[in-house]
Short mmCIF file of C-alpha atoms in Angstrom, two decimals:
data_model
loop_
_atom_site.label_atom_id
_atom_site.label_comp_id
_atom_site.label_asym_id
_atom_site.label_seq_id
_atom_site.Cartn_x
_atom_site.Cartn_y
_atom_site.Cartn_z
CA MET A 1130 0.00 0.00 0.00
CA VAL A 1131 1.16 3.55 -0.67
CA SER A 1132 -0.17 6.69 0.92
CA GLY A 1133 -0.65 9.99 -0.89
CA GLN A 1134 -2.14 13.42 -0.48
CA GLU A 1135 -5.92 13.46 -0.15
CA PRO A 1136 -7.58 15.01 -3.22
CA GLY A 1137 -9.77 18.08 -2.93
CA MET A 1138 -13.09 16.78 -1.64
CA TRP A 1139 -16.38 18.08 -0.30
CA HIS A 1140 -19.19 16.25 1.44
CA LEU A 1141 -23.00 16.30 1.16
CA THR A 1142 -25.28 14.81 3.83
CA ASP A 1143 -28.80 15.20 5.16
CA ASP A 1144 -27.53 18.30 6.98
CA ASP A 1145 -27.30 19.90 3.53
CA GLY A 1146 -30.78 18.74 2.48
CA LEU A 1147 -30.02 15.26 1.08
CA PRO A 1148 -33.08 13.06 1.84
CA SER A 1149 -30.90 10.28 3.28
CA ARG A 1150 -27.25 9.57 4.08
CA THR A 1151 -27.57 6.30 2.16
CA VAL A 1152 -27.09 6.97 -1.56
CA TYR A 1153 -27.07 4.25 -4.23
CA HIS A 1154 -26.69 5.97 -7.58
CA THR A 1155 -26.17 9.36 -9.26
CA ALA A 1156 -26.52 10.71 -12.81
CA GLN A 1157 -26.15 14.14 -14.46
CA ASP A 1158 -28.63 15.47 -17.00
CA GLN A 1159 -28.03 17.72 -20.01
CA LYS A 1160 -28.77 20.86 -17.97
CA GLY A 1161 -26.11 19.99 -15.40
CA TYR A 1162 -28.47 18.89 -12.60
CA ILE A 1163 -27.33 15.93 -10.50
CA TRP A 1164 -30.04 13.30 -9.92
CA ILE A 1165 -29.57 11.18 -6.83
CA GLY A 1166 -31.14 7.85 -5.86
CA THR A 1167 -31.30 7.53 -2.08
CA GLU A 1168 -32.80 5.29 0.57
CA LYS A 1169 -35.61 7.84 0.96
CA GLY A 1170 -36.41 8.81 -2.60
CA ILE A 1171 -35.03 10.46 -5.70
CA CYS A 1172 -33.88 14.06 -5.63
CA ARG A 1173 -32.29 16.69 -7.86
CA PHE A 1174 -29.33 18.84 -6.83
CA ASP A 1175 -28.66 22.18 -8.54
CA GLY A 1176 -25.36 22.86 -6.78
CA LYS A 1177 -27.04 24.51 -3.83
CA ASN A 1178 -30.49 23.07 -3.13
CA PHE A 1179 -32.10 19.62 -3.22
CA LYS A 1180 -35.56 18.92 -4.63
CA THR A 1181 -37.14 15.57 -3.73
CA TYR A 1182 -39.73 13.92 -6.02
CA LYS A 1183 -42.51 11.75 -4.57
CA SER A 1184 -45.40 9.70 -5.92
CA ASN A 1185 -48.28 7.78 -4.33
CA GLU A 1186 -47.48 4.95 -6.77
CA PHE A 1187 -44.12 4.20 -5.12
CA ASN A 1188 -44.23 0.80 -3.36
CA ASP A 1189 -41.05 1.96 -1.66
CA SER A 1190 -38.74 4.97 -1.84
CA GLU A 1191 -35.40 3.14 -2.00
CA ILE A 1192 -34.05 4.20 -5.41
CA LEU A 1193 -31.29 1.87 -6.62
CA LYS A 1194 -30.52 3.17 -10.12
CA VAL A 1195 -30.90 6.44 -12.07
CA GLU A 1196 -30.23 7.10 -15.78
CA ILE A 1197 -30.95 10.00 -18.18
CA ASP A 1198 -32.20 9.50 -21.73
CA PRO A 1199 -31.25 11.73 -24.72
CA LEU A 1200 -34.44 13.77 -24.28
CA GLY A 1201 -33.58 14.64 -20.67
CA ARG A 1202 -36.09 12.26 -19.08
CA VAL A 1203 -34.92 10.77 -15.79
CA TRP A 1204 -35.44 7.01 -15.43
CA PHE A 1205 -35.16 5.28 -12.05
CA ARG A 1206 -35.88 1.92 -10.42
CA ASN A 1207 -36.77 1.25 -6.79
CA LEU A 1208 -36.12 -1.77 -4.56
CA SER A 1209 -39.58 -3.19 -5.29
CA GLY A 1210 -38.77 -3.47 -9.01
CA GLN A 1211 -40.85 -0.53 -10.19
CA LEU A 1212 -39.60 1.62 -13.07
CA PHE A 1213 -40.52 5.32 -13.34
CA TYR A 1214 -39.44 8.32 -15.38
CA ILE A 1215 -39.66 12.06 -14.79
CA GLU A 1216 -40.62 14.29 -17.71
CA ASP A 1217 -41.37 18.01 -17.37
CA GLU A 1218 -41.28 17.69 -13.57
CA VAL A 1219 -43.98 14.97 -13.59
CA ILE A 1220 -43.38 11.36 -12.44
CA HIS A 1221 -44.72 8.68 -14.81
CA ASN A 1222 -45.11 5.00 -13.97
CA ALA A 1223 -43.48 3.06 -16.81
CA GLN A 1224 -45.69 0.03 -16.03
CA GLU A 1225 -48.26 1.63 -18.33
CA LEU A 1226 -45.92 0.73 -21.21
CA PHE A 1227 -45.66 -2.99 -20.28
CA PRO A 1228 -48.06 -5.95 -20.35
CA ASP A 1229 -49.44 -6.95 -16.96
CA LYS A 1230 -47.39 -10.15 -16.75
CA LEU A 1231 -44.17 -8.10 -16.81
CA SER A 1232 -44.06 -5.99 -13.68
CA ASN A 1233 -40.96 -6.74 -11.60
CA VAL A 1234 -38.01 -4.88 -13.17
CA ALA A 1235 -34.71 -6.56 -12.26
CA ASP A 1236 -32.55 -3.99 -14.09
CA PHE A 1237 -32.59 -1.52 -16.97
CA SER A 1238 -30.04 0.23 -19.18
CA LEU A 1239 -30.36 3.14 -21.62
CA ASP A 1240 -28.84 2.81 -25.07
CA ASP A 1241 -29.40 5.97 -27.14
CA HIS A 1242 -33.15 5.93 -27.99
CA SER A 1243 -33.77 2.47 -26.53
CA ILE A 1244 -34.12 1.09 -23.03
CA TRP A 1245 -33.16 -2.50 -22.30
CA ILE A 1246 -35.30 -3.89 -19.47
CA ALA A 1247 -35.01 -7.25 -17.71
CA PHE A 1248 -38.14 -8.45 -15.88
CA GLN A 1249 -38.00 -11.12 -13.19
CA HIS A 1250 -40.78 -13.65 -12.72
CA LYS A 1251 -40.66 -16.10 -9.81
CA THR A 1252 -42.74 -19.26 -9.95
CA GLY A 1253 -41.53 -21.26 -6.95
CA LYS A 1254 -39.73 -21.32 -3.63
CA ASP A 1255 -36.68 -19.05 -3.36
CA TYR A 1256 -33.92 -21.21 -1.89
CA LYS A 1257 -31.09 -19.61 0.03
CA TYR A 1258 -28.95 -22.70 0.75
CA PRO A 1259 -27.11 -24.32 -0.82
CA LEU A 1260 -26.06 -21.62 -3.27
CA THR A 1261 -26.18 -24.03 -6.21
CA GLN A 1262 -29.94 -24.52 -5.74
CA LEU A 1263 -31.47 -21.61 -7.58
CA PRO A 1264 -35.12 -20.60 -7.23
CA ASP A 1265 -37.49 -21.43 -10.03
CA ARG A 1266 -37.43 -18.04 -11.76
CA LYS A 1267 -37.37 -16.62 -15.25
CA TYR A 1268 -35.93 -13.41 -16.57
CA TYR A 1269 -37.49 -11.83 -19.64
CA LEU A 1270 -35.37 -9.53 -21.81
CA THR A 1271 -37.18 -6.62 -23.51
CA CYS A 1272 -36.36 -3.51 -25.51
CA LEU A 1273 -38.38 -0.28 -25.38
CA SER A 1274 -37.59 2.25 -28.13
CA PHE A 1275 -38.70 5.87 -28.56
CA ASP A 1276 -38.31 8.44 -31.32
CA VAL A 1277 -36.76 11.92 -31.23
CA LYS A 1278 -40.06 13.38 -29.97
CA GLY A 1279 -40.25 10.86 -27.14
CA PHE A 1280 -43.07 8.67 -28.48
CA PHE A 1281 -42.69 5.01 -27.46
CA ALA A 1282 -42.81 2.04 -29.82
CA PRO A 1283 -44.44 -1.20 -28.60
CA LEU A 1284 -42.31 -3.13 -26.13
CA TYR A 1285 -40.32 -5.89 -27.85
CA ILE A 1286 -40.06 -9.12 -25.82
CA TYR A 1287 -37.33 -11.61 -26.74
CA ASP A 1288 -38.25 -15.30 -27.05
CA GLN A 1289 -35.40 -16.48 -24.85
CA THR A 1290 -35.78 -16.51 -21.09
CA PHE A 1291 -32.97 -16.86 -18.57
CA ARG A 1292 -32.65 -18.64 -15.27
CA PHE A 1293 -29.80 -16.48 -14.07
CA PHE A 1294 -29.22 -12.77 -14.70
CA LEU A 1295 -26.78 -10.35 -13.08
CA GLY A 1296 -27.59 -7.00 -14.58
CA PHE A 1297 -26.72 -4.90 -17.60
CA ARG A 1298 -23.21 -3.59 -18.14
CA ARG A 1299 -21.96 -1.01 -20.61
CA SER A 1300 -18.53 -0.89 -22.17
CA GLU A 1301 -17.31 2.09 -24.19
CA SER A 1302 -19.49 1.12 -27.16
CA SER A 1303 -21.84 -1.73 -26.25
CA THR A 1304 -24.39 -3.04 -23.77
CA TYR A 1305 -24.05 -6.59 -22.40
CA ILE A 1306 -25.89 -9.09 -20.23
CA PHE A 1307 -24.37 -12.03 -18.38
CA VAL A 1308 -26.90 -14.86 -18.14
CA ARG A 1309 -27.64 -18.57 -17.96
CA HIS A 1310 -30.39 -20.05 -20.10
CA SER A 1311 -33.26 -21.79 -18.37
CA GLY A 1312 -32.43 -25.45 -17.89
CA SER A 1313 -28.67 -25.06 -18.51
CA ILE A 1314 -26.06 -26.47 -16.15
CA VAL A 1315 -25.07 -24.45 -13.11
CA ASN A 1316 -21.54 -23.49 -14.12
CA ASN A 1317 -22.04 -22.55 -17.77
CA GLU A 1318 -22.81 -18.87 -18.33
CA LEU A 1319 -22.99 -16.60 -21.34
CA LEU A 1320 -21.88 -13.06 -22.08
CA ILE A 1321 -24.29 -11.61 -24.67
CA ARG A 1322 -23.75 -8.39 -26.57
CA LEU A 1323 -27.07 -6.66 -27.18
CA ASP A 1324 -27.97 -5.27 -30.59
CA LYS A 1325 -31.29 -3.44 -30.92
CA THR A 1326 -31.21 -3.81 -34.73
CA THR A 1327 -31.76 -7.58 -34.58
CA THR A 1328 -34.19 -9.91 -32.82
CA LYS A 1329 -31.48 -12.54 -32.26
CA LEU A 1330 -29.14 -12.65 -29.28
CA THR A 1331 -25.51 -13.39 -30.05
CA THR A 1332 -23.19 -14.91 -27.46
CA LYS A 1333 -19.83 -13.15 -27.23
CA ASN A 1334 -18.31 -15.48 -24.65
CA THR A 1335 -19.12 -18.66 -22.73
CA LEU A 1336 -17.64 -19.11 -19.28
CA THR A 1337 -17.20 -22.38 -17.41
CA TYR A 1338 -15.89 -22.21 -13.86
CA ASN A 1339 -15.54 -24.24 -10.68
CA LYS A 1340 -18.96 -24.34 -9.02
CA GLU A 1341 -17.37 -24.45 -5.55
CA ILE A 1342 -16.75 -20.71 -5.72
CA THR A 1343 -19.48 -18.11 -5.44
CA TYR A 1344 -20.15 -15.85 -8.38
CA ARG A 1345 -20.74 -12.21 -7.41
CA SER A 1346 -20.72 -9.84 -10.39
CA TYR A 1347 -19.01 -8.83 -13.63
CA TYR A 1348 -17.63 -5.68 -15.24
CA LEU A 1349 -16.45 -4.63 -18.67
CA PHE A 1350 -13.51 -2.57 -19.79
CA GLU A 1351 -12.49 -2.12 -23.44
CA GLU A 1352 -14.80 -5.03 -24.39
CA GLU A 1353 -12.97 -7.40 -22.00
CA LEU A 1354 -14.82 -9.22 -19.27
CA PHE A 1355 -13.76 -8.93 -15.64
CA LEU A 1356 -15.44 -11.42 -13.33
CA TYR A 1357 -15.81 -11.04 -9.60
CA PHE A 1358 -15.93 -14.26 -7.58
CA SER A 1359 -15.56 -14.93 -3.89
CA LYS A 1360 -14.01 -17.85 -2.08
CA LEU A 1361 -12.93 -17.78 1.54
CA PRO A 1362 -10.68 -16.41 2.91
CA GLY A 1363 -10.79 -13.65 0.26
CA ASN A 1364 -12.41 -12.38 -2.92
CA PHE A 1365 -10.73 -12.18 -6.29
CA PHE A 1366 -11.12 -11.24 -9.92
CA LEU A 1367 -10.97 -13.49 -12.93
CA LYS A 1368 -10.32 -11.96 -16.31
CA SER A 1369 -11.81 -13.86 -19.23
CA LEU A 1370 -9.66 -14.22 -22.34
CA GLU A 1371 -11.77 -15.97 -24.97
CA SER A 1372 -12.50 -19.37 -23.39
CA GLN A 1373 -9.69 -19.18 -20.80
CA THR A 1374 -9.70 -17.60 -17.37
CA LYS A 1375 -6.78 -16.20 -15.45
CA LYS A 1376 -6.67 -15.23 -11.81
CA LYS A 1377 -5.78 -11.56 -11.47
CA LEU A 1378 -6.27 -10.24 -7.96
CA THR A 1379 -6.82 -11.64 -4.46
CA TYR A 1380 -7.72 -10.08 -1.15
CA LYS A 1381 -6.58 -11.17 2.28
CA LYS A 1382 -9.93 -10.25 3.80
CA LYS A 1383 -13.47 -10.43 2.53
CA ILE A 1384 -14.36 -7.28 0.59
CA PHE A 1385 -17.56 -6.77 -1.36
CA LEU A 1386 -17.16 -4.97 -4.66
CA ASN A 1387 -19.96 -2.58 -5.66
CA ASP A 1388 -18.47 -0.84 -8.69
CA PHE A 1389 -15.34 -1.13 -10.84
CA LEU A 1390 -13.93 1.53 -13.20
CA PHE A 1391 -10.79 2.45 -15.09
CA LEU A 1392 -10.11 6.14 -14.44
CA ASP A 1393 -7.01 8.33 -14.65
CA GLU A 1394 -4.99 5.35 -15.95
CA LYS A 1395 -5.82 3.38 -12.78
CA PHE A 1396 -8.29 0.74 -11.64
CA TRP A 1397 -10.82 2.02 -9.09
CA LEU A 1398 -12.50 -0.61 -6.92
CA ILE A 1399 -15.59 0.76 -5.16
CA THR A 1400 -16.07 -1.50 -2.12
CA ASN A 1401 -17.92 -1.79 1.17
CA GLU A 1402 -14.73 -0.75 2.98
CA GLY A 1403 -13.75 2.26 0.88
CA ILE A 1404 -12.12 2.80 -2.50
CA ILE A 1405 -9.01 0.89 -3.60
CA ILE A 1406 -6.98 2.44 -6.44
CA LYS A 1407 -4.44 0.24 -8.25
CA ASP A 1408 -2.10 0.67 -11.21
CA SER A 1409 -2.84 -2.88 -12.38
CA LEU A 1410 -4.94 -5.87 -11.34
CA SER A 1411 -2.15 -7.88 -9.83
CA ASP A 1412 -1.39 -8.76 -6.23
CA GLN A 1413 2.06 -7.18 -6.48
CA SER A 1414 1.05 -3.73 -7.74
CA PRO A 1415 0.92 -0.94 -5.12
CA TYR A 1416 -2.39 0.62 -4.21
CA SER A 1417 -3.84 3.60 -2.41
CA THR A 1418 -7.13 4.00 -0.59
CA LEU A 1419 -9.84 6.64 -0.21
CA LEU A 1420 -12.73 6.84 2.27
CA THR A 1421 -11.32 3.93 4.27
CA ASN A 1422 -13.92 1.96 6.26
CA LYS A 1423 -16.80 3.75 4.52
CA SER A 1424 -19.21 1.66 2.45
CA THR A 1425 -19.05 3.09 -1.09
CA ASN A 1426 -21.68 2.13 -3.69
CA HIS A 1427 -21.18 3.99 -6.97
CA LEU A 1428 -18.94 6.53 -8.69
CA MET A 1429 -20.16 9.02 -11.31
CA ILE A 1430 -18.07 11.60 -13.19
CA ASP A 1431 -19.84 14.87 -13.99
CA ASN A 1432 -19.32 17.17 -16.98
CA GLU A 1433 -16.55 19.08 -15.19
CA GLY A 1434 -14.60 15.93 -14.28
CA ASN A 1435 -15.62 15.84 -10.61
CA LYS A 1436 -16.14 12.36 -9.11
CA TRP A 1437 -19.40 11.82 -7.16
CA ILE A 1438 -19.12 8.90 -4.74
CA SER A 1439 -22.33 7.46 -3.26
CA THR A 1440 -22.09 5.79 0.14
CA THR A 1441 -24.18 3.87 2.63
CA GLY A 1442 -24.69 5.99 5.72
CA ASN A 1443 -22.28 8.79 4.79
CA GLY A 1444 -24.02 10.70 2.00
CA ILE A 1445 -22.04 11.79 -1.07
CA TYR A 1446 -18.37 12.69 -1.37
CA ILE A 1447 -17.31 14.80 -4.35
CA ILE A 1448 -13.66 14.61 -5.44
CA THR A 1449 -12.96 17.81 -7.34
CA ALA A 1450 -11.49 17.54 -10.84
CA PRO A 1451 -7.68 17.36 -11.11
CA GLN A 1452 -7.55 20.91 -12.45
CA THR A 1453 -9.73 22.12 -9.56
CA GLN A 1454 -8.49 22.96 -6.10
CA LEU A 1455 -10.97 23.21 -3.25
CA ILE A 1456 -10.06 26.23 -1.13
CA GLN A 1457 -11.48 26.85 2.33
CA THR A 1458 -10.99 30.56 2.94
CA ASN A 1459 -10.69 30.13 6.69
CA ASN A 1460 -7.43 28.23 6.14
CA PHE A 1461 -5.42 31.30 5.07
CA PRO A 1462 -5.61 35.03 5.78
CA LEU A 1463 -8.06 37.19 3.81
CA PRO A 1464 -8.95 40.76 4.66
CA ASN A 1465 -12.53 39.48 5.09
CA ASN A 1466 -14.64 36.53 3.94
CA GLU A 1467 -17.06 38.63 1.87
CA VAL A 1468 -16.31 37.86 -1.81
CA TYR A 1469 -18.16 39.79 -4.54
CA SER A 1470 -16.07 39.22 -7.69
CA LEU A 1471 -13.38 36.97 -9.15
CA ALA A 1472 -10.98 37.18 -12.10
CA TYR A 1473 -7.93 35.17 -13.13
CA ASP A 1474 -4.74 36.58 -14.61
CA TYR A 1475 -3.51 33.74 -16.83
CA THR A 1476 -0.25 35.53 -17.63
CA LYS A 1477 0.81 35.93 -14.00
CA GLU A 1478 -1.21 32.92 -12.78
CA LYS A 1479 -2.90 34.94 -10.06
CA LEU A 1480 -6.49 35.00 -8.82
CA LEU A 1481 -8.12 38.35 -8.09
CA VAL A 1482 -10.71 38.31 -5.30
CA GLY A 1483 -12.91 41.37 -4.74
CA HIS A 1484 -14.01 42.08 -1.15
CA SER A 1485 -15.89 44.83 0.63
CA LYS A 1486 -14.22 48.05 1.86
CA GLY A 1487 -12.42 48.43 -1.48
CA GLN A 1488 -10.05 45.53 -0.72
CA ILE A 1489 -8.63 43.08 -3.27
CA SER A 1490 -6.80 39.81 -2.61
CA VAL A 1491 -4.24 38.71 -5.22
CA LEU A 1492 -3.65 34.97 -4.67
CA SER A 1493 -0.78 33.00 -6.22
CA ASN A 1494 -0.89 29.24 -6.83
CA ASN A 1495 0.55 28.52 -3.38
CA LEU A 1496 -2.18 30.77 -1.89
CA ASP A 1497 0.20 33.55 -0.89
CA ASN A 1498 -2.03 36.59 -0.55
CA GLN A 1499 -1.11 40.17 -1.42
CA VAL A 1500 -3.85 42.61 -0.40
CA ILE A 1501 -4.54 45.83 -2.32
CA THR A 1502 -6.37 48.43 -0.22
CA ASN A 1503 -8.02 51.42 -1.87
CA ASN A 1504 -9.17 53.27 1.27
CA SER A 1505 -12.83 53.27 0.22
CA SER A 1506 -15.95 51.68 1.65
CA GLY A 1507 -17.41 50.17 -1.53
CA ARG A 1508 -17.51 46.57 -2.66
CA ILE A 1509 -15.34 45.38 -5.58
CA ILE A 1510 -17.99 44.13 -8.02
CA ASP A 1511 -16.06 43.56 -11.27
CA PHE A 1512 -12.55 43.30 -12.74
CA LEU A 1513 -10.93 43.81 -16.10
CA ILE A 1514 -7.41 42.56 -16.84
CA ASP A 1515 -6.46 44.62 -19.89
CA GLN A 1516 -4.05 43.71 -22.67
CA SER A 1517 -1.24 45.68 -20.98
CA GLY A 1518 -1.54 43.72 -17.73
CA ASN A 1519 -3.31 46.46 -15.74
CA TYR A 1520 -6.21 45.62 -13.43
CA TRP A 1521 -9.32 47.79 -13.77
CA CYS A 1522 -11.22 47.47 -10.51
CA VAL A 1523 -14.91 48.37 -10.37
CA ASN A 1524 -15.67 49.67 -6.91
CA GLU A 1525 -19.17 50.78 -5.94
CA THR A 1526 -17.77 54.20 -5.03
CA GLU A 1527 -15.19 54.67 -7.80
CA LEU A 1528 -13.32 53.04 -10.66
CA PHE A 1529 -9.57 52.69 -10.16
CA LEU A 1530 -6.64 51.23 -12.05
CA VAL A 1531 -3.89 49.00 -10.59
CA ASN A 1532 -0.64 48.66 -12.52
CA PRO A 1533 1.27 45.35 -12.97
CA ASN A 1534 3.35 45.91 -9.80
CA LEU A 1535 0.05 45.94 -7.82
CA THR A 1536 0.03 49.56 -6.80
CA VAL A 1537 -2.89 51.90 -7.48
CA LYS A 1538 -2.10 53.81 -10.66
CA LYS A 1539 -5.10 56.09 -11.17
CA HIS A 1540 -8.48 56.93 -9.65
CA PHE A 1541 -11.51 57.62 -11.83
CA TRP A 1542 -15.19 58.29 -11.15
CA GLY A 1543 -18.00 56.42 -9.44
CA GLY A 1544 -21.16 54.80 -10.77
CA VAL A 1545 -19.50 52.14 -12.96
CA LYS A 1546 -21.26 48.74 -12.79
CA THR A 1547 -19.22 46.63 -15.23
CA ILE A 1548 -16.25 46.95 -17.60
CA LEU A 1549 -14.98 45.29 -20.79
CA GLN A 1550 -12.00 45.61 -23.14
CA SER A 1551 -12.97 44.74 -26.69
CA LYS A 1552 -10.66 43.06 -29.17
CA ASP A 1553 -9.75 46.43 -30.70
CA LYS A 1554 -8.41 47.43 -27.23
CA ASN A 1555 -11.19 49.97 -26.59
CA ILE A 1556 -12.56 50.13 -23.04
CA TRP A 1557 -16.32 49.81 -22.51
CA MET A 1558 -17.96 50.85 -19.24
CA GLY A 1559 -21.50 50.24 -18.05
CA SER A 1560 -22.67 52.79 -15.50
CA TYR A 1561 -25.77 53.81 -13.56
CA ASN A 1562 -27.07 55.87 -16.50
CA PHE A 1563 -24.95 55.19 -19.64
CA THR A 1564 -22.88 52.74 -21.65
CA HIS A 1565 -19.57 54.48 -22.38
CA ARG A 1566 -16.66 53.70 -24.68
CA VAL A 1567 -13.08 55.02 -24.50
CA ARG A 1568 -10.91 54.68 -27.61
CA HIS A 1569 -7.67 52.80 -26.92
CA ASN A 1570 -5.50 55.76 -28.00
CA LYS A 1571 -7.16 57.96 -25.36
CA ILE A 1572 -7.06 55.56 -22.41
CA ASP A 1573 -3.89 57.02 -20.90
CA SER A 1574 -5.42 60.51 -21.10
CA ILE A 1575 -8.68 59.93 -19.32
CA ASN A 1576 -9.17 61.46 -15.91
CA ILE A 1577 -11.97 62.93 -13.84
CA GLU A 1578 -11.60 66.42 -15.34
CA GLN A 1579 -11.73 65.17 -18.97
CA LYS A 1580 -14.41 62.57 -18.37
CA ASN A 1581 -17.15 64.15 -20.47
CA ARG A 1582 -14.84 64.96 -23.38
CA LEU A 1583 -13.21 61.51 -23.74
CA LEU A 1584 -16.15 59.20 -22.98
CA GLU A 1585 -18.39 58.27 -25.92
CA ARG A 1586 -21.97 57.66 -24.86
CA ILE A 1587 -23.34 54.62 -26.68
CA ILE A 1588 -26.63 54.00 -24.83
CA PHE A 1589 -28.49 56.28 -22.41
CA ASP A 1590 -29.57 53.62 -19.90
CA ARG A 1591 -28.41 51.96 -16.70
CA THR A 1592 -26.03 49.18 -17.82
CA TYR A 1593 -25.25 46.02 -15.84
CA ALA A 1594 -23.52 43.63 -18.29
CA LEU A 1595 -21.15 43.81 -21.28
CA TYR A 1596 -19.97 40.97 -23.51
CA GLN A 1597 -18.21 40.60 -26.90
CA ASP A 1598 -19.10 37.53 -28.96
CA PHE A 1599 -17.05 35.63 -31.54
CA ALA A 1600 -18.46 37.82 -34.34
CA ASP A 1601 -17.19 40.93 -32.47
CA ASN A 1602 -20.66 42.17 -31.60
CA ILE A 1603 -20.88 43.96 -28.25
CA TRP A 1604 -23.86 42.80 -26.17
CA ILE A 1605 -25.19 45.32 -23.66
CA GLY A 1606 -27.53 44.33 -20.82
CA THR A 1607 -29.48 47.29 -19.44
CA ALA A 1608 -32.31 47.98 -17.02
CA ASN A 1609 -34.67 48.20 -20.02
CA GLY A 1610 -33.63 45.33 -22.27
CA LEU A 1611 -30.79 43.77 -24.21
CA HIS A 1612 -28.92 45.65 -26.98
CA THR A 1613 -26.27 44.82 -29.53
CA TYR A 1614 -23.63 47.10 -31.00
CA ARG A 1615 -21.68 46.68 -34.22
CA ASP A 1616 -21.52 50.10 -35.87
CA THR A 1617 -24.53 51.37 -34.01
CA ALA A 1618 -26.61 50.28 -31.03
CA LYS A 1619 -29.76 48.25 -31.72
CA GLN A 1620 -32.48 46.99 -29.40
CA PHE A 1621 -32.43 43.18 -29.25
CA LEU A 1622 -34.85 42.37 -26.44
CA GLU A 1623 -36.88 44.52 -24.12
CA ASN A 1624 -39.12 43.85 -21.16
CA GLY A 1625 -41.85 41.33 -21.99
CA GLU A 1626 -40.27 40.01 -25.22
CA HIS A 1627 -39.16 36.39 -25.69
CA ILE A 1628 -36.71 34.73 -28.00
#
């Protein structure tokens, strides 16, 4: 084992509004919302607040799996085997799409505009011991397709049924099931690659193994099958290579594996005793651990590269992306903890932080803090880092300029709300009653006395936002609508209009 520095991490629990500290699954939709399946229902997290969704049709509120389809609908399954989806904030019971005989959903998996669904049907006593005596059950494989408008086609039910089924798995390009046909021998199982374009199921691999060991689960990476067995005193992987199997990894104590991924050029094992991270699946390779002694269930990577780890009893841990550093401001000196604006100087690799009382923190990568004080009471509400390396600081009481050596270079006037330097180096200012422009060849000349002579008034309106797009149009957000400027200002949207 090797030890390393803990990554940047933050923690969400019921103290933050999570319905339960036991979380099974997470997914992110196209709008960036995180959907969370918990012991006490499904909820949506917008980065600040949680919204929990409930229905009188729930047989139970323990949500085991959540997936998002291409139309933004949220599909989820509960412990009772019910399948639901949320569309336009309304919960729909998917049972309305199935025949009555198919009601107990064992698992589901989204594949573009199709949903693979496995239904379980028990017809006899469910034996627990010995493990080789399976209950008399059947699994039905189905495929539910929908078009680009969301309309569903009739459910397709495959002719084959299975006596043994351990869930859907997705590789980088395919969906698989690992099954045993009804009536087949105990230790002969099939890996089937699913293809929604055909009604026939094609076996990719057949596995025969010693029936004295207990089969737990399987995972896929780069179309190769990783099998998870257990045999006292420890658990281990088998990696299937065509018809051969090779032992890859053993444990000295019994660990239950809940998820398995290849991330950041390493194998991540999500277990009931924390996360194990290994360079390779061999006993000799070193490993590191995260969240030791915490039962971890699932890992999801969001659009920004953050890792969301679901746990039993400990809520959600979020490991921030490698390029992100989580900073707790009480860990280093700031003039005050009120932060009203941020900007980053990529040339000097420094972060500008605007505080109240006219104070600015300039943070380097090692969090050394140089404070600029302007001796005013206003808040710093905006920054501009111009093409010469100067910092234009928008204070509520006045606009002032800081030169590259971080000393105040010049004081201007008050009333400025926002500031922009366009690609032609001109300076644009939005104020309490105008949008102004200063030509780049007059910037060094502007001062309080020459304000009215050097400032061009573009729009006579209170201006809050300025932006230049890729086509070099200037967009101007005012108290009375949105404007654009190319050679002249034009009204784009005003109060009450819609795009």
